[in-house]
CSV table of C-alpha atoms in Angstrom, one decimal:
chain,number,residue,atom,x,y,z
D,711,ARG,CA,37.7,-27.3,64.9
D,712,ALA,CA,38.6,-28.1,69.0
D,713,GLY,CA,37.3,-31.6,70.1
D,714,ALA,CA,37.4,-30.6,73.7
D,715,TYR,CA,37.3,-27.4,75.7
D,716,LEU,CA,38.9,-27.2,78.8
D,717,ILE,CA,38.0,-25.2,81.7
D,718,GLU,CA,39.0,-24.4,85.2
D,719,ALA,CA,36.5,-25.4,87.6
D,720,ALA,CA,37.8,-26.8,90.8
D,721,ASN,CA,39.4,-23.4,92.6
D,722,PRO,CA,37.4,-21.1,94.5
D,723,ARG,CA,37.0,-18.4,91.7
D,724,HIS,CA,35.7,-21.1,89.4
D,725,GLU,CA,33.8,-23.6,91.1
D,726,HIS,CA,30.4,-22.2,91.0
D,727,GLU,CA,30.4,-22.0,87.2
D,728,TRP,CA,29.2,-25.2,86.2
D,729,ARG,CA,26.1,-23.8,86.5
D,730,VAL,CA,26.6,-21.9,82.9
D,731,TRP,CA,26.3,-25.5,80.7
D,732,GLU,CA,22.8,-25.9,82.5
D,733,GLU,CA,21.8,-23.2,80.2
D,734,VAL,CA,24.4,-23.2,77.4
D,735,LYS,CA,24.5,-26.3,75.4
D,736,LEU,CA,28.2,-28.3,74.2
D,737,PRO,CA,28.4,-28.3,70.4
D,738,ARG,CA,27.7,-31.6,69.4
D,739,GLY,CA,30.3,-34.2,69.1
D,740,LYS,CA,32.4,-31.7,71.8
D,741,VAL,CA,33.7,-32.7,75.2
D,742,LEU,CA,34.0,-30.9,77.8
D,743,VAL,CA,37.7,-31.4,80.0
D,744,PRO,CA,36.3,-29.9,83.3
D,745,GLY,CA,39.2,-29.3,86.4
D,746,VAL,CA,38.3,-31.2,89.1
D,747,ILE,CA,41.5,-30.6,91.0
D,748,SER,CA,43.4,-27.3,91.6
D,749,HIS,CA,46.5,-26.2,91.0
D,750,ALA,CA,46.4,-23.3,93.0
D,751,THR,CA,46.1,-24.8,96.3
D,752,ASN,CA,48.5,-26.9,98.3
D,753,ILE,CA,45.4,-28.6,99.9
D,754,VAL,CA,45.1,-32.5,98.3
D,755,GLU,CA,41.5,-32.5,97.6
D,756,HIS,CA,39.6,-35.6,99.1
D,757,PRO,CA,38.8,-38.4,96.2
D,758,GLU,CA,35.0,-38.1,97.2
D,759,LEU,CA,35.1,-34.2,96.8
D,760,VAL,CA,36.4,-35.1,93.0
D,761,ALA,CA,33.7,-37.7,92.4
D,762,GLU,CA,31.3,-35.0,93.4
D,763,ARG,CA,32.6,-32.5,90.6
D,764,ILE,CA,32.6,-35.3,88.1
D,765,VAL,CA,29.4,-36.5,88.9
D,766,ARG,CA,27.5,-33.1,88.7
D,767,PHE,CA,29.1,-32.0,85.4
D,768,ALA,CA,28.3,-35.8,83.9
D,769,GLY,CA,24.6,-34.8,85.2
D,770,VAL,CA,24.6,-31.6,83.3
D,771,LEU,CA,26.5,-32.6,80.4
D,772,GLY,CA,26.1,-36.2,80.1
D,773,ARG,CA,28.8,-38.7,81.1
D,774,GLU,CA,29.7,-39.3,77.9
D,775,ASN,CA,30.6,-35.4,76.9
D,776,LEU,CA,33.0,-35.7,79.5
D,777,ILE,CA,36.9,-36.0,80.9
D,778,ALA,CA,37.8,-35.0,84.2
D,779,GLY,CA,40.9,-32.8,84.2
D,780,THR,CA,43.1,-30.6,86.6
D,781,ASP,CA,42.3,-27.2,86.4
D,782,CYS,CA,46.0,-25.9,85.0
D,783,GLY,CA,49.1,-27.5,84.6
D,784,PHE,CA,51.5,-27.5,88.1
D,785,ALA,CA,54.6,-25.5,86.3
D,786,GLN,CA,54.4,-22.0,87.1
D,787,GLY,CA,57.7,-21.3,86.3
D,788,PRO,CA,61.4,-22.0,86.8
D,789,PHE,CA,61.3,-19.7,90.2
D,790,HIS,CA,58.2,-19.6,91.3
D,791,ARG,CA,56.3,-23.1,92.5
D,792,ARG,CA,52.8,-22.9,94.4
D,793,VAL,CA,52.6,-26.3,94.8
D,794,HIS,CA,54.9,-28.6,95.9
D,795,PRO,CA,55.7,-31.3,93.8
D,796,SER,CA,55.0,-34.2,96.2
D,797,ILE,CA,51.5,-32.3,96.3
D,798,MET,CA,51.3,-32.2,93.0
D,799,TRP,CA,51.4,-36.3,92.9
D,800,ALA,CA,49.2,-36.9,95.8
D,801,LYS,CA,46.2,-34.7,93.7
D,802,LEU,CA,46.7,-36.5,90.8
D,803,GLU,CA,46.2,-39.8,93.0
D,804,ALA,CA,43.1,-38.1,94.1
D,805,LEU,CA,42.0,-37.1,90.7
D,806,VAL,CA,42.5,-41.1,90.1
D,807,HIS,CA,40.9,-42.0,92.7
D,808,GLY,CA,37.7,-39.6,92.5
D,809,ALA,CA,37.6,-40.7,88.6
D,810,ARG,CA,37.0,-44.0,89.6
D,811,LEU,CA,34.2,-43.1,92.1
D,812,ALA,CA,32.4,-41.5,90.0
D,813,SER,CA,33.0,-43.9,87.3
D,814,ARG,CA,31.8,-46.5,89.4
D,815,GLN,CA,28.5,-44.2,89.7
D,816,LEU,CA,28.4,-43.0,86.5
D,817,TRP,CA,28.4,-46.4,84.7
D,818,SER,CA,27.0,-49.1,87.0
């Protein structure tokens, strides 16, 4: 009964898996939320890269079946932080700017 499926798609382990959606059809009425920024690295994604990831999924699934998200949450536990909070916010800012770029391309 899920309305959306959230998947990791930005980290190097999973980024290639978008191709699965060329053969597997998203169930009717469902939305895919691929991660377009990674929680696993301190590298802040460039907004153009974020936009490319969004456009890639939209090309396979249709723009109306897609919501851009993060690979996972950034809270890895109280004693172990992989990503510094200032980097987390910068990554979310890159997500916003990348989504804006992709929206212009997909909806204009």
